[in-house]
């Protein structure tokens, strides 16, 4: 992985090695059916060189994971749903902003290909959900997942702004609102959920005027935990069940 998660210009390879790797990716796209359609078009015509490198990384990582799973490549290629899932991953890899993101996409696709045929169409939804998250939202989701009955220290990895108040500057308010927008997006996608507190008997629920909602905590949903499992980022609760 890269030190800051951003896409470096050389992926730790020399210029000649990089050219060779890109050429290999194009060759793979032409020779292997699963990369001969949309992926091949992406590599050779549509995307710029920088994104081509991400496609090549995706091809390499996916191939490595399928080999580790001792997957039957011929059987995988015989199913149109499998090819569709692989191509979906290729589109996302082309848009990825970091090598780490490309690796996660390859992990998601490889795990999806392990599913039985009846589940594959539905499990593709997980890959599409991943495509709707930016890297910051994925870090936030993982923090909720790892702290679900487990590691609270994970929150140190999240760039959380201090709560804004009447004395806060505009930049501080902006930072809080942008952070909250990521959490709200995760809630809308069903990856996080609200856990409303049950009031004592005879009392009405407490309304939080600042949040514009009744008092509640936010935690990861089962769907969110499922997504993390397919990224090999299982929450402690799910890791214990494996």
Coordinates of N, CA, C and O in Angstrom, one line a residue, residues 75-148:
X75 N -15.0 -21.9 -15.6 CA -16.3 -21.9 -15.1 C -16.8 -20.4 -14.8 O -18.0 -20.1 -15.1
X76 N -15.9 -19.6 -14.4 CA -16.3 -18.2 -14.1 C -16.6 -17.5 -15.4 O -17.6 -16.8 -15.5
X77 N -15.8 -17.7 -16.4 CA -16.1 -17.0 -17.7 C -17.3 -17.5 -18.4 O -17.8 -16.9 -19.3
X78 N -17.8 -18.7 -18.0 CA -18.9 -19.3 -18.7 C -20.2 -18.6 -18.2 O -21.3 -18.8 -18.9
X79 N -20.2 -17.8 -17.2 CA -21.4 -17.2 -16.6 C -21.4 -15.7 -17.0 O -20.5 -15.0 -16.5
X80 N -22.4 -15.2 -17.7 CA -22.4 -13.8 -18.1 C -22.5 -12.9 -16.8 O -21.9 -11.8 -16.9
X81 N -23.1 -13.3 -15.8 CA -23.2 -12.5 -14.6 C -21.8 -12.3 -14.0 O -21.6 -11.2 -13.4
X82 N -21.0 -13.3 -14.1 CA -19.6 -13.1 -13.5 C -18.8 -12.1 -14.3 O -18.1 -11.3 -13.8
X83 N -19.0 -12.2 -15.7 CA -18.3 -11.2 -16.5 C -18.8 -9.8 -16.2 O -18.0 -8.8 -16.2
X84 N -20.1 -9.7 -16.0 CA -20.7 -8.4 -15.7 C -20.1 -7.8 -14.4 O -19.8 -6.6 -14.3
X85 N -20.0 -8.7 -13.4 CA -19.4 -8.2 -12.1 C -17.9 -7.8 -12.3 O -17.5 -6.8 -11.8
X86 N -17.2 -8.5 -13.1 CA -15.8 -8.2 -13.3 C -15.7 -6.9 -14.0 O -14.8 -6.0 -13.7
X87 N -16.5 -6.6 -15.0 CA -16.5 -5.4 -15.8 C -16.9 -4.2 -14.9 O -16.4 -3.1 -15.0
X88 N -17.9 -4.4 -14.0 CA -18.3 -3.4 -13.1 C -17.1 -3.0 -12.2 O -16.9 -1.8 -12.0
X89 N -16.3 -4.0 -11.7 CA -15.1 -3.7 -11.0 C -14.1 -2.9 -11.8 O -13.4 -2.0 -11.3
X90 N -14.0 -3.2 -13.1 CA -13.1 -2.5 -14.0 C -13.5 -1.0 -14.1 O -12.6 -0.2 -14.1
X91 N -14.7 -0.7 -14.3 CA -15.2 0.7 -14.4 C -14.8 1.4 -13.1 O -14.4 2.6 -13.1
X92 N -15.1 0.8 -11.9 CA -14.8 1.4 -10.7 C -13.3 1.6 -10.5 O -12.8 2.7 -10.0
X93 N -12.5 0.7 -10.9 CA -11.0 0.8 -10.8 C -10.5 1.9 -11.6 O -9.6 2.7 -11.2
X94 N -11.1 2.2 -12.8 CA -10.7 3.3 -13.7 C -10.9 4.6 -13.0 O -10.2 5.6 -13.2
X95 N -11.9 4.7 -12.1 CA -12.2 6.0 -11.4 C -11.6 6.1 -10.1 O -11.7 7.1 -9.4
X96 N -10.9 5.0 -9.6 CA -10.3 5.0 -8.3 C -9.3 6.1 -8.1 O -8.5 6.4 -9.0
X97 N -9.2 6.7 -6.9 CA -8.3 7.7 -6.6 C -7.1 7.3 -5.9 O -6.2 8.0 -5.5
X98 N -7.0 6.0 -5.6 CA -5.8 5.4 -4.8 C -5.6 4.0 -5.2 O -6.5 3.3 -5.6
X99 N -4.4 3.5 -5.0 CA -4.1 2.1 -5.2 C -4.9 1.2 -4.2 O -5.3 0.1 -4.5
X100 N -5.0 1.7 -3.0 CA -5.7 1.0 -2.0 C -7.1 0.7 -2.4 O -7.7 -0.3 -2.2
X101 N -7.7 1.7 -3.0 CA -9.1 1.6 -3.5 C -9.2 0.5 -4.6 O -10.1 -0.3 -4.6
X102 N -8.2 0.5 -5.5 CA -8.2 -0.5 -6.5 C -8.1 -1.9 -5.9 O -8.8 -2.8 -6.3
X103 N -7.3 -2.1 -4.9 CA -7.1 -3.3 -4.2 C -8.5 -3.8 -3.6 O -8.8 -5.0 -3.6
X104 N -9.2 -2.8 -3.0 CA -10.4 -3.1 -2.3 C -11.5 -3.6 -3.4 O -12.3 -4.5 -3.1
X105 N -11.5 -2.9 -4.5 CA -12.4 -3.3 -5.6 C -12.1 -4.7 -6.0 O -13.0 -5.5 -6.2
X106 N -10.8 -5.1 -6.2 CA -10.5 -6.4 -6.6 C -10.9 -7.4 -5.6 O -11.4 -8.5 -5.9
X107 N -10.7 -7.1 -4.3 CA -11.2 -8.0 -3.2 C -12.7 -8.2 -3.3 O -13.2 -9.3 -3.1
X108 N -13.4 -7.1 -3.4 CA -14.9 -7.2 -3.5 C -15.3 -8.1 -4.6 O -16.2 -9.0 -4.5
X109 N -14.8 -7.9 -5.8 CA -15.1 -8.7 -7.0 C -14.8 -10.2 -6.8 O -15.6 -11.1 -7.1
X110 N -13.6 -10.4 -6.3 CA -13.1 -11.8 -6.1 C -14.1 -12.5 -5.1 O -14.5 -13.7 -5.3
X111 N -14.4 -11.9 -4.0 CA -15.3 -12.5 -3.0 C -16.7 -12.7 -3.6 O -17.4 -13.6 -3.3
X112 N -17.1 -11.7 -4.5 CA -18.4 -11.9 -5.1 C -18.5 -13.1 -6.0 O -19.5 -13.8 -6.1
X113 N -17.3 -13.4 -6.7 CA -17.3 -14.5 -7.6 C -17.3 -15.8 -6.9 O -17.5 -16.9 -7.5
X114 N -17.1 -15.8 -5.6 CA -17.2 -17.0 -4.8 C -18.6 -17.4 -4.5 O -18.9 -18.5 -4.1
X115 N -19.6 -16.5 -4.7 CA -21.0 -16.7 -4.4 C -21.6 -17.7 -5.4 O -21.2 -17.8 -6.5
X116 N -22.6 -18.3 -4.9 CA -23.4 -19.2 -5.8 C -24.1 -18.4 -6.8 O -24.5 -17.2 -6.6
X117 N -24.4 -19.0 -8.0 CA -25.0 -18.3 -9.1 C -26.3 -17.5 -8.7 O -26.5 -16.4 -9.1
X118 N -27.1 -18.1 -7.8 CA -28.3 -17.5 -7.4 C -28.1 -16.2 -6.7 O -29.0 -15.4 -6.6
X119 N -27.0 -16.1 -6.0 CA -26.8 -14.9 -5.2 C -26.0 -13.8 -5.9 O -25.9 -12.7 -5.4
X120 N -25.4 -14.2 -7.1 CA -24.4 -13.3 -7.7 C -25.1 -12.0 -8.1 O -24.5 -10.9 -7.9
X121 N -26.2 -12.0 -8.7 CA -26.9 -10.8 -9.1 C -27.1 -9.8 -7.9 O -26.9 -8.6 -8.0
X122 N -27.6 -10.4 -6.8 CA -27.8 -9.6 -5.7 C -26.5 -9.1 -5.0 O -26.5 -8.0 -4.5
X123 N -25.5 -10.0 -5.0 CA -24.2 -9.5 -4.4 C -23.5 -8.5 -5.2 O -22.7 -7.8 -4.7
X124 N -23.9 -8.4 -6.5 CA -23.3 -7.3 -7.3 C -23.7 -5.9 -6.8 O -23.1 -4.9 -6.9
X125 N -24.9 -5.9 -6.0 CA -25.3 -4.7 -5.4 C -24.3 -4.2 -4.4 O -24.2 -3.0 -4.2
X126 N -23.6 -5.1 -3.8 CA -22.5 -4.6 -2.8 C -21.4 -3.9 -3.6 O -20.9 -2.9 -3.1
X127 N -21.1 -4.4 -4.8 CA -20.0 -3.7 -5.6 C -20.5 -2.3 -6.0 O -19.8 -1.3 -6.0
X128 N -21.8 -2.2 -6.3 CA -22.3 -0.9 -6.7 C -22.4 0.0 -5.5 O -22.2 1.2 -5.6
X129 N -22.7 -0.5 -4.3 CA -22.7 0.3 -3.1 C -21.3 0.8 -2.9 O -21.1 2.0 -2.5
X130 N -20.3 0.0 -3.0 CA -18.9 0.5 -2.9 C -18.6 1.6 -3.8 O -17.9 2.6 -3.5
X131 N -19.1 1.5 -5.1 CA -18.9 2.5 -6.1 C -19.5 3.9 -5.7 O -19.1 4.9 -6.2
X132 N -20.5 3.9 -4.8 CA -21.1 5.1 -4.4 C -20.4 5.8 -3.2 O -20.8 6.9 -2.8
X133 N -19.4 5.1 -2.6 CA -18.7 5.6 -1.5 C -17.3 6.2 -1.9 O -16.6 5.6 -2.7
X134 N -17.0 7.4 -1.4 CA -15.7 7.9 -1.6 C -14.8 7.3 -0.5 O -15.2 6.7 0.4
X135 N -13.5 7.6 -0.6 CA -12.5 7.0 0.3 C -12.7 7.4 1.7 O -12.6 6.6 2.7
X136 N -13.1 8.7 1.9 CA -13.4 9.2 3.3 C -14.6 8.5 3.9 O -14.5 8.1 5.1
X137 N -15.6 8.2 3.1 CA -16.8 7.6 3.6 C -16.5 6.1 4.0 O -17.0 5.5 4.9
X138 N -15.6 5.5 3.2 CA -15.2 4.1 3.5 C -14.4 4.0 4.8 O -14.6 3.1 5.6
X139 N -13.5 5.0 5.0 CA -12.8 5.0 6.3 C -13.8 5.2 7.4 O -13.7 4.5 8.5
X140 N -14.8 6.0 7.3 CA -15.8 6.3 8.3 C -16.6 5.0 8.6 O -16.9 4.6 9.7
X141 N -17.1 4.3 7.5 CA -17.8 3.1 7.7 C -17.0 2.1 8.4 O -17.5 1.4 9.3
X142 N -15.7 2.0 8.0 CA -14.9 1.0 8.7 C -14.7 1.3 10.2 O -14.6 0.4 11.0
X143 N -14.6 2.6 10.5 CA -14.5 3.0 11.9 C -15.8 2.5 12.7 O -15.7 2.0 13.8
X144 N -16.9 2.7 12.1 CA -18.2 2.2 12.8 C -18.1 0.7 12.9 O -18.6 0.1 13.9
X145 N -17.6 0.0 11.8 CA -17.6 -1.4 11.8 C -16.6 -2.0 12.9 O -17.0 -2.9 13.6
X146 N -15.4 -1.4 12.9 CA -14.4 -1.9 13.8 C -14.8 -1.6 15.3 O -14.4 -2.3 16.2
X147 N -15.5 -0.5 15.5 CA -15.9 -0.1 16.9 C -17.1 -0.8 17.3 O -17.6 -0.7 18.5
X148 N -17.8 -1.6 16.4 CA -19.0 -2.3 16.8 C -18.6 -3.5 17.7 O -18.3 -4.6 17.2

